[in-house]
Every structure is written in structure tokens, then in C-alpha cells.
mmCIF file with all atom_site columns, C-alpha atoms and ligand atoms in Angstrom:
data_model
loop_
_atom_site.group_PDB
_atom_site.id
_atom_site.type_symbol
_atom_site.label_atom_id
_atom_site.label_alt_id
_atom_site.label_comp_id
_atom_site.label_asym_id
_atom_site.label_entity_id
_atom_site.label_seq_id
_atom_site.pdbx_PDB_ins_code
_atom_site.Cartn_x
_atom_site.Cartn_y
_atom_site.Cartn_z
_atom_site.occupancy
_atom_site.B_iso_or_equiv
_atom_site.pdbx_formal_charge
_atom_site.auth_seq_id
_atom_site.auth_comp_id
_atom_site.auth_asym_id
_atom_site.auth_atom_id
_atom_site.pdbx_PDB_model_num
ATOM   1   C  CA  . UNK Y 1 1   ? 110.858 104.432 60.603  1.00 52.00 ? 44  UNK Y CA  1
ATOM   2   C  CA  . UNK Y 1 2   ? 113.574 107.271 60.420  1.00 51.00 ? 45  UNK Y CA  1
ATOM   3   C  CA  . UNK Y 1 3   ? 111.616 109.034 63.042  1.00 52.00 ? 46  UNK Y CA  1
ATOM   4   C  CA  . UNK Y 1 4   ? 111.757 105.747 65.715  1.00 50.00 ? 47  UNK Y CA  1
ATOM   5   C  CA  . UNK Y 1 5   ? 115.139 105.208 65.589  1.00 55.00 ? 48  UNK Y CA  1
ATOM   6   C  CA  . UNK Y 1 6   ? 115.924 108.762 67.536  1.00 71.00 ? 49  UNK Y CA  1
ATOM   7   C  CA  . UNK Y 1 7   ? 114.000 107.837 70.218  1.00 78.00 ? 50  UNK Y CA  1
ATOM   8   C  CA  . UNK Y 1 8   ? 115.900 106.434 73.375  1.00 89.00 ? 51  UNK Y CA  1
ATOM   9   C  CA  . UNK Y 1 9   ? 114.600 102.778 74.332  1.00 92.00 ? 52  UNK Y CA  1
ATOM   10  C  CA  . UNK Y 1 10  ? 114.343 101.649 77.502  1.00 92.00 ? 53  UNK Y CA  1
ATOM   11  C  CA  . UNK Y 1 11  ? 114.916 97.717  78.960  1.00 92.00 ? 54  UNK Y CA  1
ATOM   12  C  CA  . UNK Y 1 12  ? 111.972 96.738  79.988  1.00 94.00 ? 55  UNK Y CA  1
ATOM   13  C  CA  . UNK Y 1 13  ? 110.884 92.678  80.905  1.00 94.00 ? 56  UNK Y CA  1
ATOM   14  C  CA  . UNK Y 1 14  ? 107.381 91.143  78.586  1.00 95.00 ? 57  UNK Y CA  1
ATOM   15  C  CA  . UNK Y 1 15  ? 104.808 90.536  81.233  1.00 93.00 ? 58  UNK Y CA  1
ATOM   16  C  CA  . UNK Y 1 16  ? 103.326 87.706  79.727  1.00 92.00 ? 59  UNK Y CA  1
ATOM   17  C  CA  . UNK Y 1 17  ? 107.183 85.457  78.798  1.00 95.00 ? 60  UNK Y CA  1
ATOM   18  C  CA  . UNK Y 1 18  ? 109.379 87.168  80.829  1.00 92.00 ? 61  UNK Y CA  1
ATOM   19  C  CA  . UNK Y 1 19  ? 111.626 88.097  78.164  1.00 93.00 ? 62  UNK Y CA  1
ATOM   20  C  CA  . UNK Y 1 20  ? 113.850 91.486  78.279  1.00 93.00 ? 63  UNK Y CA  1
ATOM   21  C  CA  . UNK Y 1 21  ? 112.859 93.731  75.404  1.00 93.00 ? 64  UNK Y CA  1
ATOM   22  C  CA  . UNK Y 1 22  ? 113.728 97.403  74.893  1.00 94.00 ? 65  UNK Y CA  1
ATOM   23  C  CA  . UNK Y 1 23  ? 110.662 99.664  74.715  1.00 95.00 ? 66  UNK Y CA  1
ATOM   24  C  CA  . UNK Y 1 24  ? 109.706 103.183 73.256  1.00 94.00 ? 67  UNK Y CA  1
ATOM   25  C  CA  . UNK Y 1 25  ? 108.515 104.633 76.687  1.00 92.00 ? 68  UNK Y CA  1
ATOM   26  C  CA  . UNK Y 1 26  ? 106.096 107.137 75.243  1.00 93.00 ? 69  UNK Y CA  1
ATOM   27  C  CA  . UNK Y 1 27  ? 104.383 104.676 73.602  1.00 94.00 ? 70  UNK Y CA  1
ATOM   28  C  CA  . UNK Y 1 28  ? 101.443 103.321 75.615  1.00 95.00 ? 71  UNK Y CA  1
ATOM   29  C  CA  . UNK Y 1 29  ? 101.720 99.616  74.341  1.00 95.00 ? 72  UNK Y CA  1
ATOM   30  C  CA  . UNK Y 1 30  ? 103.726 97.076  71.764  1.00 94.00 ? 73  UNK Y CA  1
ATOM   31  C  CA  . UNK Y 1 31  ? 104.108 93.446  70.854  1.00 95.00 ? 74  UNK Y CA  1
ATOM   32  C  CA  . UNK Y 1 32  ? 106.589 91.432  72.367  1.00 95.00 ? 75  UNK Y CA  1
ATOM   33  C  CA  . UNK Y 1 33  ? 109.349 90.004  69.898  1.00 94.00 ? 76  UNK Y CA  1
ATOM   34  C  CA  . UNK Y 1 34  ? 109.433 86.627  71.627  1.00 94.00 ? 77  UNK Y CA  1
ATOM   35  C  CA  . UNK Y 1 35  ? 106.033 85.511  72.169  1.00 96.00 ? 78  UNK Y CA  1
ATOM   36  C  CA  . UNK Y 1 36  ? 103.638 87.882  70.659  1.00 95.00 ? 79  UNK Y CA  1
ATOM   37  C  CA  . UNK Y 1 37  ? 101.596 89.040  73.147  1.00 94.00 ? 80  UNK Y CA  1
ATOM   38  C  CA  . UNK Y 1 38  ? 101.130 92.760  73.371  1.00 95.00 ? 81  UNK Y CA  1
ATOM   39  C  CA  . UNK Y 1 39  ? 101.701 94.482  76.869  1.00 95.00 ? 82  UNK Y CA  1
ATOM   40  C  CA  . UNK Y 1 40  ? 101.308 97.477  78.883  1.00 95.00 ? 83  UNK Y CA  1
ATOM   41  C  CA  . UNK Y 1 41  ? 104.895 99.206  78.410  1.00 95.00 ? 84  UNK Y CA  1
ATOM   42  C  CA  . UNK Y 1 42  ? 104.752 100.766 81.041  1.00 94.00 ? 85  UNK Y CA  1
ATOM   43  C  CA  . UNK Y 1 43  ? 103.904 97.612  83.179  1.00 94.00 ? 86  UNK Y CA  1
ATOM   44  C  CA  . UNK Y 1 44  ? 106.648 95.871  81.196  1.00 95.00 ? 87  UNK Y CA  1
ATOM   45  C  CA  . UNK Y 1 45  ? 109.339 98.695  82.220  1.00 93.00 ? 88  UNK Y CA  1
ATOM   46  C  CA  . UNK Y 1 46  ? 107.915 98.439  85.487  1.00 92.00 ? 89  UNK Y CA  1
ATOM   47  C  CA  . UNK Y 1 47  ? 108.614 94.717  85.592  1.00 91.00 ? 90  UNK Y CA  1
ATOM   48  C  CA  . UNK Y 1 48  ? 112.557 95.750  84.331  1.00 91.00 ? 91  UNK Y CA  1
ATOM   49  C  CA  . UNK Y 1 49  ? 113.279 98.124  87.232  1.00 86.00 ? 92  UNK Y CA  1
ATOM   50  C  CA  . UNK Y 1 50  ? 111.845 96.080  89.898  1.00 85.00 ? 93  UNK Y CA  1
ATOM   51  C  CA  . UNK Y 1 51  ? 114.658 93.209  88.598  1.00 82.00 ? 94  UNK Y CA  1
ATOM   52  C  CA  . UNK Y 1 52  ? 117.214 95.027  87.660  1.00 77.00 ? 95  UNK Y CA  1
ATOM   53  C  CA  . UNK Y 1 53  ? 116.811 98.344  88.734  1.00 63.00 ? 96  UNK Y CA  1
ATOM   54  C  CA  . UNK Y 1 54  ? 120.577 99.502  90.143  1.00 56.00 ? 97  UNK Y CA  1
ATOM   55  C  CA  . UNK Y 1 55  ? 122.987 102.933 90.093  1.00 49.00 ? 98  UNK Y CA  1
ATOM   56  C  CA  . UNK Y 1 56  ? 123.530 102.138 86.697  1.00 52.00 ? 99  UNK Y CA  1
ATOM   57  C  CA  . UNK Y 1 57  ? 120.095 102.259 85.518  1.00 50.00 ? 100 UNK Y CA  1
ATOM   58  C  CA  . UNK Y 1 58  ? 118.799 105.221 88.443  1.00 53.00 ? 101 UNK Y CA  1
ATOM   59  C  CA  . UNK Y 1 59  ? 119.385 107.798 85.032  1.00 54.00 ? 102 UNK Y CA  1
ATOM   60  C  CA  . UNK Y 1 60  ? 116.496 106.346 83.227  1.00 54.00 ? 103 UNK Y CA  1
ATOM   61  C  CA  . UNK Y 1 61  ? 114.792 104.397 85.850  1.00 53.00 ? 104 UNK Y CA  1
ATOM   62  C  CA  . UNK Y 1 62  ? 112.102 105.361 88.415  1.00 57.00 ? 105 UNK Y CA  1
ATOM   63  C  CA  . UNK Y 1 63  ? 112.359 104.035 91.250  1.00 56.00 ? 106 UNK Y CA  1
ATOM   64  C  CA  . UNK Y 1 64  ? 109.384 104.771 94.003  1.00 59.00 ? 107 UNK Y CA  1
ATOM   65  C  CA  . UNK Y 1 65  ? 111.050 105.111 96.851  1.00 61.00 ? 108 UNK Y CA  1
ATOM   66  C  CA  . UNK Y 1 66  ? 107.767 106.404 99.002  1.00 66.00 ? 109 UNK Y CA  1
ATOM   67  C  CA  . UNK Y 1 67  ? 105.817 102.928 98.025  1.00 69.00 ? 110 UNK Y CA  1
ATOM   68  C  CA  . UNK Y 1 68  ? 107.084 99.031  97.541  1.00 70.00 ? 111 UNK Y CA  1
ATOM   69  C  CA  . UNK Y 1 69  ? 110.977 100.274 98.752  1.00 70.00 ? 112 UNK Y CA  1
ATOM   70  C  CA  . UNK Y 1 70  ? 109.226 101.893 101.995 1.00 74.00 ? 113 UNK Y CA  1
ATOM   71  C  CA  . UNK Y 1 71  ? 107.200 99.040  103.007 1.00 78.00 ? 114 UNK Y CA  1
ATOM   72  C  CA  . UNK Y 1 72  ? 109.960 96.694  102.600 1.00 76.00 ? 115 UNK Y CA  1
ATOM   73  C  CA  . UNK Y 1 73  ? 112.538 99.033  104.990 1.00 77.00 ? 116 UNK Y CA  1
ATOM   74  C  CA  . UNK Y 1 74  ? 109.976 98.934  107.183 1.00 83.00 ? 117 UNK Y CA  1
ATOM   75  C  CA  . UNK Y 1 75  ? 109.496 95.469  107.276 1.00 82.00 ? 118 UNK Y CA  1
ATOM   76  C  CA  . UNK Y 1 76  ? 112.603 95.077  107.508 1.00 81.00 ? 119 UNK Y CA  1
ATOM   77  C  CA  . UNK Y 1 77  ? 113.348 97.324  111.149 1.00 83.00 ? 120 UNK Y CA  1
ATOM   78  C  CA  . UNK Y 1 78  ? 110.250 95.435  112.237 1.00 82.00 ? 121 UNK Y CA  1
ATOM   79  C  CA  . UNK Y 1 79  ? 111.617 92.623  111.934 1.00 81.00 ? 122 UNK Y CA  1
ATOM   80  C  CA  . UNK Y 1 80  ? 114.873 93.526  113.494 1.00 81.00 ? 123 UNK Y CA  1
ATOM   81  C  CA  . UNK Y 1 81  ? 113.299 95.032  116.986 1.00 82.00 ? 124 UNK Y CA  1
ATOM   82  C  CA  . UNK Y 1 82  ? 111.038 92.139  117.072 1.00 83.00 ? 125 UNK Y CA  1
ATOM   83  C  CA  . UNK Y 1 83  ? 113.748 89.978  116.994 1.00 83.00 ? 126 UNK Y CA  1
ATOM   84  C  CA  . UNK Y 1 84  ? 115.812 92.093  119.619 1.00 84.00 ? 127 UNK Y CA  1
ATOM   85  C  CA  . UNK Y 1 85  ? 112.635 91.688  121.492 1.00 86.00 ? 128 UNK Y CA  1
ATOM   86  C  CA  . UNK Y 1 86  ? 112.943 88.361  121.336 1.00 87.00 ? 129 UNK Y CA  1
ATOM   87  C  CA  . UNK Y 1 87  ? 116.892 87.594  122.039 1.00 88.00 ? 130 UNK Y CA  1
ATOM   88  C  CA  . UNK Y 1 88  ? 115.724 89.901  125.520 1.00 88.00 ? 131 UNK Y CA  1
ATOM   89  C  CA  . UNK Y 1 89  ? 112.816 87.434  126.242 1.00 88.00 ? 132 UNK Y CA  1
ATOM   90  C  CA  . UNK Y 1 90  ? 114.867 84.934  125.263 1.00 89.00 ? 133 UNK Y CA  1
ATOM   91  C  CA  . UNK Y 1 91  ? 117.545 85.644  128.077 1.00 89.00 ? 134 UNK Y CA  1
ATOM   92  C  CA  . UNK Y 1 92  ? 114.997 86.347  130.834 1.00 90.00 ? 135 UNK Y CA  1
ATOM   93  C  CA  . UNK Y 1 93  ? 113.500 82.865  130.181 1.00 90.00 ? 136 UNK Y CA  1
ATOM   94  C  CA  . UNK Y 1 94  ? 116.992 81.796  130.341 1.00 89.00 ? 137 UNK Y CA  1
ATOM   95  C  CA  . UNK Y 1 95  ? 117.857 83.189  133.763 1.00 89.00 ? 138 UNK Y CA  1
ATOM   96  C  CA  . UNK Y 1 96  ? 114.188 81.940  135.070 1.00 89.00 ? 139 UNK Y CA  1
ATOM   97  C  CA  . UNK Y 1 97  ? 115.184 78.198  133.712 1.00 89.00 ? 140 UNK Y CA  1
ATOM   98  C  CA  . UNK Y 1 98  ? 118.792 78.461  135.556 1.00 90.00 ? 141 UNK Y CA  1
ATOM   99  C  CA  . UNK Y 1 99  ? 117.546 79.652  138.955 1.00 90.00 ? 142 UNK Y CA  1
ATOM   100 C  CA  . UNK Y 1 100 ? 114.345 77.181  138.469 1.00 91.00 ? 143 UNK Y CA  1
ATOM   101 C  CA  . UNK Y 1 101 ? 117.408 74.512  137.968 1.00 91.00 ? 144 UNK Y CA  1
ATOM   102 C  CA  . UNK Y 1 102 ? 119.487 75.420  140.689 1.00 92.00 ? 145 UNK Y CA  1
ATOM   103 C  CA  . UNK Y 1 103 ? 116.328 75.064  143.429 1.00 92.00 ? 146 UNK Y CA  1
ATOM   104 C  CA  . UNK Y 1 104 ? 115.784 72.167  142.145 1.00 93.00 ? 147 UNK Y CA  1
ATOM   105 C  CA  . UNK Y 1 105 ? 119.020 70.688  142.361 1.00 93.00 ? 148 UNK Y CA  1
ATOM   106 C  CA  . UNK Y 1 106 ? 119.214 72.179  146.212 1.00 93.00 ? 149 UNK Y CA  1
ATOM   107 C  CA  . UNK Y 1 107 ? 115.846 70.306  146.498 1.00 93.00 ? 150 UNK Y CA  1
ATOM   108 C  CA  . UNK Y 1 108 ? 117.037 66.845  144.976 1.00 94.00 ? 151 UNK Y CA  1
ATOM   109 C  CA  . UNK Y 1 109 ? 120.235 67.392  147.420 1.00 95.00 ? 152 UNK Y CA  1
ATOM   110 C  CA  . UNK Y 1 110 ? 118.562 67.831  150.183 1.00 94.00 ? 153 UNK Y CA  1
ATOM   111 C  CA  . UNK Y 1 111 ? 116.400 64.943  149.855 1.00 95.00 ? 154 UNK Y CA  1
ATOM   112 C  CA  . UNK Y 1 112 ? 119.199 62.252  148.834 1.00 95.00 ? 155 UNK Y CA  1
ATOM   113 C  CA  . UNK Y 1 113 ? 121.235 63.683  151.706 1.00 95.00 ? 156 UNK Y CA  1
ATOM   114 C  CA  . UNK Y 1 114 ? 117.750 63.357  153.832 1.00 95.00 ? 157 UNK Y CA  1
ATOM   115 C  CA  . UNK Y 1 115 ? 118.101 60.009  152.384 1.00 95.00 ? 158 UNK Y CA  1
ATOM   116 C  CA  . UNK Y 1 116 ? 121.780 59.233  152.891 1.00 95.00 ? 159 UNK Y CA  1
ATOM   117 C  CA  . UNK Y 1 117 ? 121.595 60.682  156.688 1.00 95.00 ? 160 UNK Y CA  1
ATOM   118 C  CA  . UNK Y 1 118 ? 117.897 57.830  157.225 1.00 94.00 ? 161 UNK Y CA  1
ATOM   119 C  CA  . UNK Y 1 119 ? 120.394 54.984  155.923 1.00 94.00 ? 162 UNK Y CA  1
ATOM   120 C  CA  . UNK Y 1 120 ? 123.368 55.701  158.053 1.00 94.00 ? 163 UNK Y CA  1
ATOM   121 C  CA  . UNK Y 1 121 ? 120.632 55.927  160.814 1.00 93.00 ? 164 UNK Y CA  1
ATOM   122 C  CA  . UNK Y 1 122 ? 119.260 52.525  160.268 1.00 92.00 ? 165 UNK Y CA  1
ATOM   123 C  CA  . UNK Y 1 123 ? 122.601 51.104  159.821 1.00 91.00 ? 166 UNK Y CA  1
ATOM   124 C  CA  . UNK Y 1 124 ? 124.162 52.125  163.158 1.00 89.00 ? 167 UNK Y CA  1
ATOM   125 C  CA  . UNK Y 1 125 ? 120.700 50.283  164.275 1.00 83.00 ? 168 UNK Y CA  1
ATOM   126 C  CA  . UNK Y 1 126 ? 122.100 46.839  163.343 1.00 75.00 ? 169 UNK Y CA  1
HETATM 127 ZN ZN1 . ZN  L 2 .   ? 106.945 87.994  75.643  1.00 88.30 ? 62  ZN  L ZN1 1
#
């Protein structure tokens, strides 16, 4: 008992309640305190960092920077160029709709002063 009070716990989170718990990390396994269930410490450290993990913590925490962290930042830029992509697409279709808008409206001119001209025609006729 003398012995496990030198070693340096780490938070960790249970994996089966969710509950924070601090962990001997070279142990493989424990119980948790809150409901029982024994877990993977490492799996329940794992669970800690991925919540909580911050500068604070970085001393005692490994963070994999080359796996989850990665694929997220990449995500991430994805996203962002796609969605530049878009906002470029987005202005082209723009500038199609407005010169599609202005023929039309020469079009629709054209024909009501087509119009306008046939009426003044048949009303000089009377
Ligand atoms: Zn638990």
C-alpha cells in the first residue's frame, strides 16, 4: 500500500460510466470506483486525453498528433478549399443568372415595345 502511493496517477475517464478516475498508468487494468466495472487503463486514459487533453495536461499526456489530430486538420482544409470552390462556382453561376436576366429583360422590352408600337398603329387606323 506504501509502495502505491509513490506512484504518479494519471486522470483518466471509466469507459463503461464515464466517470473521471485517476489511474496507475503502468498498471494494465483496475476497477472503476463508481460503477464497478473493470477497464482497460490505458483505454480509460485514452478516453481522458481525447476530452480534456490541453497545454496543461501535454506533460503527462500523449497526444498522437500523426493519427485522429491529422485526419481531422485535414478534414478540416478540405473542407475549406471545397468551400472556396464553391463561393467561385457560386459567383460564376451568379454572373450567368445576371446576363441570362438582362437578355431577357431586352427580350420582354422589345416585345411590349413591338407591342406598344402594333397599338399605336391600329389606333391611328380609327
Ligand atoms: Zn465507471
Amino acid at each position: 500500500m506504501e509502495e502505491e502511493k509513490k506512484v504518479k496517477l494519471v486522470p483518466a475517464i471509466c469507459t463503461q460510466c464515464g466517470a473521471r478516475l485517476e489511474v496507475d498508468p503502468s498498471k494494465e487494468a483496475a476497477v472503476c470506483r463508481f460503477c464497478n466495472t473493470p477497464f482497460i487503463i490505458e483505454k480509460a486514459i485514452n478516453n481522458y486525453n481525447v476530452k480534456y487533453a490541453n497545454i496543461e495536461h501535454a506533460d503527462n499526456v500523449n497526444i498522437d498528433l500523426s493519427g485522429t489530430v491529422k485526419e481531422v486538420l485535414d478534414f478540416a482544409g478540405k473542407q475549406l478549399s471545397e468551400s472556396r470552390a464553391e463561393k467561385k462556382q457560386a459567383r460564376k453561376l451568379e454572373a450567368e443568372n445576371s446576363r441570362q436576366f438582362i437578355m431577357t429583360f431586352f427580350k420582354y422590352f422589345f416585345i411590349f415595345a413591338g407591342i406598344v408600337i402594333i397599338m399605336w398603329l391600329l389606333m391611328q387606323m380609327f
